[in-house]
Amino acid sequence: MGRIFRYCFWDLLRSRFVLAYFGFFMLGSLGIFRFAPSASAAFGALLSAVTLLVPLCCLVFGTLYFYQSRGFHELMFAQPIGRAPLCLGQYFALSSALGLAFVLAAGIPMAAYGFSTNGDIGLLAVFVGGGLLLHLAFLALAFWIAVSIEDRLRGFSTSLLIWIALVFGYDALVMGLVMRFSDYPLETGVLAAMLLNPVDLERVLVLMHLDTSALLGYTGAAFQKFFGTRSGTWISLGALSAWILAPLLLFLRKLARKDWQ
Amino acid sequence: MTLPIRIEGLRKSYGRKAVLRGIDLHCEAGTVTAVLGSNGSGKSTLIRCILGLNVPESGTLRVFGEDVFAAPSYRRHLGYMPQHPSFPENLTVHEILQLVSRTRGVAPDFTRCAALQVEACLSQRWKTLSGGMKQRVNAFLAMAFNPSLLILDEPTASLDPASRLRFMELAMAEKERGKTLLISTHLLEDIREIADYLVFLRNGKAHRVSKELMLELAGSPHRNAFEQAVAVCLEESAPKAG
Amino acid sequence: MRLRMLFLVGIIAGFGHGRSASKRFDIGWNRPFKTLREALAIADSNAVLVVHPGVYPETGLVVNKPMTLRGMGWPALDARGLGALLNITADNVRITGFVFKNVGVSYLKDQAAVNMTGTRGARIDSNRFVHNFFSIYGSRSRNTRIDNNDITGRYNNEVANGNGVHLWQCDSMTVKNNKARGHRDGIYLEFTGHSTVTGNLAEKNIRYGLHFMFSNGSRYAENTFRNNGSGVAVMYSNDVRMEDNRFEHNWGSAAYGLLCKGIEDSKVRGNIFVENTVGVFQEGLSRVQFEENAFVRNGWALKMVANCDDNVYENNRFSGNTFDVSYNSSAHNSNAFHRNSWDKYRGYDLNRDGLGDVPYRPVELQSVLMDRYPEALILMRGHFLTLLNLIEKQFPALAPRSLEDDSPLFPPRKDS
């Protein structure tokens, strides 16, 4: 797995897509940090970009990468290496390459414009760490989709559907439920709902560190209290990890039974 | 003595469609076996099962005595040429060879595959290679690590006639070195010289015939006679309805 | 000009001379009087008590004759957490130049550093107040001037913390150029009419920078209210004028730049609201005019609860607010918006009269939803809500129609 990781990572560092991903994010965050009136506004705008584009790029590029590796898989399976080490090596190489591009693209402008987070290391940790976990989660999802669905077109459309569902549909559902059950105390329910979607979780985690959190009123206060506690931190970290581990395990299970045709 | 390939009762179906219905087959060391069959007869499926690319429902499959589905370590004996090879496209040929040789724990032997002239493109990235060049790297990877068992799936389908000849010479040389070969092909020219056994896949079963017997059946040393005999066998082995 | 200056100096000198005709008492460790208490006991009306540098442990002093207490070189009266300091019961008392410290917390009495009860014409100026329960406390007093004091409270919770300037049932008071921080409320006026609060800075108070109830006919202007727990609250008063104040960064889950409740026939003009959770929260407002205010980078610029009637918003500037206006009823509206500048306005001005040709509706669907279902706020900055807003922009019929600016400024003014 380590060897595959090294070679694939080295390959990806020179790939056009990763460069484009880096360049695109870099331009975006340069623009944001150049024109945003405050650090909080900059992080808010960056957050929107991250929660929208990271899932999309990871899903699309993840499935594409797996489909394109088909000949490589076939060839490497004639070598003394198992399926899981091969594909996990690729998975981690892809996550690392895109994650590195993301961290550099967000970090360089941040440093260049001297934006401090007002000593809030938590914000930086949540933003960068959460962003990386999003990469891991959505690439795992993408690999699972690609290994389960043989037909590329169907694989891509499934990726897009999942993206739409998690980025837009889920919030719409939550909104609907909040409207439907507005007579009941909803803080716990809404909190649980946010934990169940990695995009929302990352958004809320970062939001809690921004000025914007003051706008959230009592619900926000309840959230702040939850995420402020040690168990709250562990639970949200656990929820994000579950979003990585679950698709990864499903992927490995499917991989072990897959017939290459 | 452990056989290079020993298959017993191998069954495989895709969904409700049974492709292999109890294959029994073995290859002796130092022999060349050609797998023949019409489209959809299960040639590729059989080869993919031996490679561990497909997972059969039942049966045992041993390569040099090692269970194919227990661990991937048996593949160190194995050289394989897929039809459409691909690599991470930004790696150079040198890096690709390095990756494979480190995975196998064996250094590639450039001299024995000199005919493929892979040295010329060592510093080129995979994506800049021409189709023929890719096939030559592919062939190189199959043979350069001195595998005891070579599996060739339609090896010459995408080669130009000159490369095809060169490749068959290489395969012949491997045979003379005492290697075991398993070739699936449509082209009878590829196997007339080299094959010791012909395996016809028919209704999900394998039928092995030695080339001598085949020639006897043809009843004439004439080229066409052999080809006609094979064609007759192939027609018989075409999947029947039901 | 020079002549005029000389003339002024002459007047001041003459005034000082006239005062010095009254008896002077010097208080200090090497002076005739060792403590203020001794001097107060024998001083007559119109005496001048000059207190020299030093720390004087005292509690429960009473000033019951008109006189002047003057600190020279910042003498400190230290209550050591035991009780109150000065209680003024006479008219025309002036207190200046002191440091008042450590008035103790009491849950039974509103203990203060300077307390006035039923007095007229007092002047409390240029003192420092440090770590007191209440700093200046006036009740049933009139015509008092409180100016240039520097007041620092205890910075702790709401319960064991009093107000900086607390006025109750007073009238015609002037509170000017003071700094109040770290108290429960920086400046507090209840049943105190016809007063002016100007040029003060109230910051980092635990609850409100200024708290103002049942105080008709008052004016506050040119104050700065910054970083207070909940901003400024103005309640149940008529004929209030609020002009040229700055409300800055009153930011928190229950913070307002200005909280208005039950205000009628008043004027809010020329104020600047920057970075408050809610710029102005309005409940039960009637016939109030909002003119030429600037609302910049607030969560909500205006948050209106129904039963706000006949208010007029003219020539205000809105920019960089998350929500411009929220209004919790779409059925009824009698508030009017004219000629305001909205940075979110996307209209056009074909006849080039400086006013947009299509009305601007400042109440977004998003803010209506958030008002009705506050839990949904957690979806903020989510892409579904962004999408919803985009859709709403295309189909504005979804938003309440009744509330709109019929003549929005075009182009909207930029941040200054």
Short mmCIF file of C-alpha atoms in Angstrom, two decimals, chain B residues 6-229:
data_model
loop_
_atom_site.label_atom_id
_atom_site.label_comp_id
_atom_site.label_asym_id
_atom_site.label_seq_id
_atom_site.Cartn_x
_atom_site.Cartn_y
_atom_site.Cartn_z
CA ARG B 6 -4.72 -27.13 -11.95
CA ILE B 7 -8.43 -26.38 -12.14
CA GLU B 8 -11.20 -28.53 -10.76
CA GLY B 9 -14.93 -28.02 -10.99
CA LEU B 10 -14.70 -24.31 -11.67
CA ARG B 11 -18.09 -22.62 -11.92
CA LYS B 12 -18.81 -19.02 -12.67
CA SER B 13 -21.94 -17.19 -13.69
CA TYR B 14 -22.83 -13.56 -14.17
CA GLY B 15 -26.22 -13.05 -12.68
CA ARG B 16 -28.35 -15.89 -14.06
CA LYS B 17 -26.09 -16.57 -17.00
CA ALA B 18 -23.76 -19.49 -16.29
CA VAL B 19 -20.52 -19.09 -18.21
CA LEU B 20 -18.28 -21.75 -16.73
CA ARG B 21 -20.12 -24.88 -15.68
CA GLY B 22 -17.51 -27.02 -14.08
CA ILE B 23 -14.17 -26.59 -15.80
CA ASP B 24 -11.54 -29.25 -15.21
CA LEU B 25 -8.21 -28.36 -16.71
CA HIS B 26 -4.52 -28.62 -16.06
CA CYS B 27 -1.36 -27.49 -17.77
CA GLU B 28 1.91 -29.33 -17.47
CA ALA B 29 5.12 -27.47 -16.96
CA GLY B 30 6.85 -26.42 -20.16
CA THR B 31 3.78 -26.75 -22.35
CA VAL B 32 1.88 -24.17 -24.34
CA THR B 33 -1.90 -24.31 -24.09
CA ALA B 34 -4.12 -22.31 -26.42
CA VAL B 35 -7.64 -21.54 -25.26
CA LEU B 36 -10.07 -21.34 -28.14
CA GLY B 37 -13.71 -20.60 -28.23
CA SER B 38 -16.25 -18.43 -29.93
CA ASN B 39 -17.17 -15.03 -28.55
CA GLY B 40 -18.90 -15.37 -25.18
CA SER B 41 -17.67 -18.90 -24.62
CA GLY B 42 -15.84 -17.86 -21.46
CA LYS B 43 -12.19 -17.62 -22.58
CA SER B 44 -11.69 -14.30 -20.83
CA THR B 45 -13.64 -15.41 -17.80
CA LEU B 46 -11.46 -18.47 -17.43
CA ILE B 47 -8.28 -16.43 -17.69
CA ARG B 48 -9.63 -13.79 -15.29
CA CYS B 49 -10.41 -16.49 -12.79
CA ILE B 50 -6.84 -17.78 -12.98
CA LEU B 51 -5.57 -14.23 -12.50
CA GLY B 52 -7.91 -13.71 -9.55
CA LEU B 53 -9.74 -10.91 -11.36
CA ASN B 54 -13.00 -12.80 -11.23
CA VAL B 55 -14.32 -14.64 -8.21
CA PRO B 56 -15.88 -18.04 -9.09
CA GLU B 57 -18.82 -19.56 -7.25
CA SER B 58 -17.15 -22.88 -6.65
CA GLY B 59 -14.23 -25.02 -7.64
CA THR B 60 -10.56 -25.04 -6.87
CA LEU B 61 -7.89 -23.21 -8.79
CA ARG B 62 -4.24 -23.78 -8.03
CA VAL B 63 -1.20 -22.19 -9.58
CA PHE B 64 1.97 -24.11 -8.69
CA GLY B 65 0.00 -25.60 -5.87
CA GLU B 66 -1.01 -22.28 -4.34
CA ASP B 67 -4.69 -21.48 -3.93
CA VAL B 68 -5.48 -18.51 -6.16
CA PHE B 69 -8.02 -17.06 -3.76
CA ALA B 70 -6.06 -17.44 -0.55
CA ALA B 71 -3.31 -14.88 -1.11
CA PRO B 72 -1.92 -12.87 -4.02
CA SER B 73 1.58 -14.25 -3.51
CA TYR B 74 1.11 -16.97 -6.19
CA ARG B 75 1.25 -14.22 -8.79
CA ARG B 76 5.00 -13.93 -8.46
CA HIS B 77 5.10 -16.96 -10.79
CA LEU B 78 2.89 -15.21 -13.22
CA GLY B 79 3.38 -12.99 -16.22
CA TYR B 80 0.28 -11.46 -17.75
CA MET B 81 -0.46 -9.29 -20.74
CA PRO B 82 -3.81 -7.56 -20.50
CA GLN B 83 -5.50 -6.30 -23.65
CA HIS B 84 -5.75 -2.68 -22.58
CA PRO B 85 -3.02 -1.88 -20.12
CA SER B 86 -2.89 1.52 -18.45
CA PHE B 87 -0.77 3.17 -15.81
CA PRO B 88 -0.86 6.36 -13.83
CA GLU B 89 -0.23 8.47 -16.88
CA ASN B 90 2.29 10.89 -15.46
CA LEU B 91 4.75 8.20 -14.43
CA THR B 92 7.71 7.53 -16.70
CA VAL B 93 8.28 4.05 -18.07
CA HIS B 94 11.26 3.83 -15.76
CA GLU B 95 9.07 4.58 -12.74
CA ILE B 96 6.51 2.05 -13.90
CA LEU B 97 9.14 -0.66 -14.22
CA GLN B 98 10.44 0.32 -10.80
CA LEU B 99 6.96 0.06 -9.27
CA VAL B 100 6.34 -3.37 -10.76
CA SER B 101 9.79 -4.73 -10.02
CA ARG B 102 9.59 -3.58 -6.41
CA THR B 103 6.17 -5.13 -6.09
CA ARG B 104 7.54 -8.43 -7.38
CA GLY B 105 10.85 -8.15 -5.62
CA VAL B 106 12.68 -9.03 -8.83
CA ALA B 107 14.72 -6.83 -11.15
CA PRO B 108 13.66 -6.77 -14.82
CA ASP B 109 15.87 -8.61 -17.30
CA PHE B 110 16.50 -6.22 -20.18
CA THR B 111 18.69 -8.53 -22.19
CA ARG B 112 16.19 -11.32 -22.65
CA CYS B 113 13.55 -8.86 -23.93
CA ALA B 114 15.94 -6.75 -25.94
CA ALA B 115 13.76 -7.25 -29.00
CA LEU B 116 11.08 -5.04 -27.46
CA GLN B 117 13.45 -2.08 -27.28
CA VAL B 118 11.92 -0.68 -24.12
CA GLU B 119 15.14 1.08 -23.11
CA ALA B 120 14.47 3.70 -25.77
CA CYS B 121 11.46 5.10 -23.94
CA LEU B 122 12.47 4.74 -20.30
CA SER B 123 12.31 8.45 -19.56
CA GLN B 124 9.02 9.05 -21.36
CA ARG B 125 5.80 9.50 -19.48
CA TRP B 126 3.19 6.84 -20.06
CA LYS B 127 0.71 9.29 -21.57
CA THR B 128 3.21 10.34 -24.26
CA LEU B 129 3.73 6.79 -25.53
CA SER B 130 2.27 5.61 -28.82
CA GLY B 131 -0.14 2.67 -28.82
CA GLY B 132 2.48 0.27 -30.15
CA MET B 133 4.99 1.45 -27.58
CA LYS B 134 2.46 0.86 -24.81
CA GLN B 135 1.96 -2.69 -26.05
CA ARG B 136 5.71 -3.28 -26.08
CA VAL B 137 6.02 -2.06 -22.49
CA ASN B 138 3.09 -4.29 -21.72
CA ALA B 139 4.81 -7.32 -23.24
CA PHE B 140 8.03 -6.39 -21.52
CA LEU B 141 6.30 -6.33 -18.14
CA ALA B 142 4.82 -9.76 -18.80
CA MET B 143 8.16 -11.40 -19.59
CA ALA B 144 10.98 -9.38 -18.07
CA PHE B 145 10.55 -10.71 -14.55
CA ASN B 146 11.20 -14.30 -15.56
CA PRO B 147 7.78 -15.72 -14.63
CA SER B 148 7.30 -19.49 -14.80
CA LEU B 149 3.78 -19.13 -16.18
CA LEU B 150 2.85 -16.69 -18.92
CA ILE B 151 -0.79 -15.83 -19.49
CA LEU B 152 -1.52 -14.04 -22.75
CA ASP B 153 -5.02 -12.75 -23.43
CA GLU B 154 -5.39 -11.93 -27.15
CA PRO B 155 -1.75 -10.87 -27.11
CA THR B 156 -1.36 -9.89 -30.74
CA ALA B 157 -4.72 -8.31 -31.36
CA SER B 158 -3.43 -4.75 -31.29
CA LEU B 159 0.04 -5.34 -32.73
CA ASP B 160 1.14 -4.50 -36.24
CA PRO B 161 2.29 -7.56 -38.26
CA ALA B 162 6.00 -6.92 -37.64
CA SER B 163 5.56 -6.51 -33.89
CA ARG B 164 3.33 -9.57 -33.90
CA LEU B 165 6.05 -11.66 -35.43
CA ARG B 166 8.60 -10.32 -33.00
CA PHE B 167 6.30 -11.03 -30.13
CA MET B 168 5.66 -14.60 -31.22
CA GLU B 169 9.39 -15.13 -31.49
CA LEU B 170 9.69 -13.97 -27.91
CA ALA B 171 6.92 -16.29 -26.84
CA MET B 172 8.63 -19.13 -28.64
CA ALA B 173 11.87 -18.30 -26.88
CA GLU B 174 10.04 -18.43 -23.54
CA LYS B 175 8.73 -21.83 -24.44
CA GLU B 176 12.18 -23.04 -25.28
CA ARG B 177 13.36 -21.84 -21.89
CA GLY B 178 10.86 -24.29 -20.40
CA LYS B 179 8.16 -21.80 -19.41
CA THR B 180 4.49 -22.68 -19.33
CA LEU B 181 2.23 -20.59 -21.54
CA LEU B 182 -1.53 -20.10 -21.65
CA ILE B 183 -2.74 -18.18 -24.67
CA SER B 184 -6.24 -17.13 -25.56
CA THR B 185 -6.60 -16.03 -29.14
CA HIS B 186 -8.65 -15.82 -32.27
CA LEU B 187 -5.68 -16.02 -34.57
CA LEU B 188 -4.75 -19.58 -35.43
CA GLU B 189 -1.50 -18.46 -36.99
CA ASP B 190 -0.36 -17.49 -33.52
CA ILE B 191 -0.71 -20.98 -32.18
CA ARG B 192 -0.07 -23.33 -35.01
CA GLU B 193 3.62 -23.39 -34.36
CA ILE B 194 3.76 -22.83 -30.64
CA ALA B 195 0.82 -24.67 -29.08
CA ASP B 196 1.10 -28.14 -27.56
CA TYR B 197 -2.52 -28.34 -26.50
CA LEU B 198 -5.73 -26.77 -27.68
CA VAL B 199 -8.55 -26.21 -25.23
CA PHE B 200 -12.00 -25.74 -26.68
CA LEU B 201 -14.53 -24.06 -24.44
CA ARG B 202 -17.96 -25.40 -25.17
CA ASN B 203 -21.14 -24.96 -23.16
CA GLY B 204 -19.15 -23.92 -20.16
CA LYS B 205 -16.95 -26.99 -20.23
CA ALA B 206 -13.36 -27.35 -21.34
CA HIS B 207 -12.14 -29.95 -23.83
CA ARG B 208 -8.44 -30.40 -24.18
CA VAL B 209 -6.91 -31.81 -27.32
CA SER B 210 -3.22 -32.19 -28.10
CA LYS B 211 -1.98 -30.58 -31.26
CA GLU B 212 -0.76 -33.92 -32.55
CA LEU B 213 -4.26 -35.26 -32.29
CA MET B 214 -5.54 -32.19 -34.01
CA LEU B 215 -3.12 -32.67 -36.85
CA GLU B 216 -4.14 -36.26 -37.09
CA LEU B 217 -7.72 -35.19 -37.24
CA ALA B 218 -6.86 -32.79 -40.00
CA GLY B 219 -5.38 -35.75 -41.81
CA SER B 220 -3.07 -33.62 -43.87
CA PRO B 221 0.03 -31.53 -43.18
CA HIS B 222 -1.47 -28.75 -45.21
CA ARG B 223 -2.06 -25.50 -43.39
CA ASN B 224 -5.67 -25.18 -44.32
CA ALA B 225 -6.43 -28.65 -43.10
CA PHE B 226 -5.41 -27.76 -39.57
CA GLU B 227 -7.39 -24.55 -39.66
CA GLN B 228 -10.44 -26.29 -40.99
CA ALA B 229 -10.23 -28.93 -38.30
#
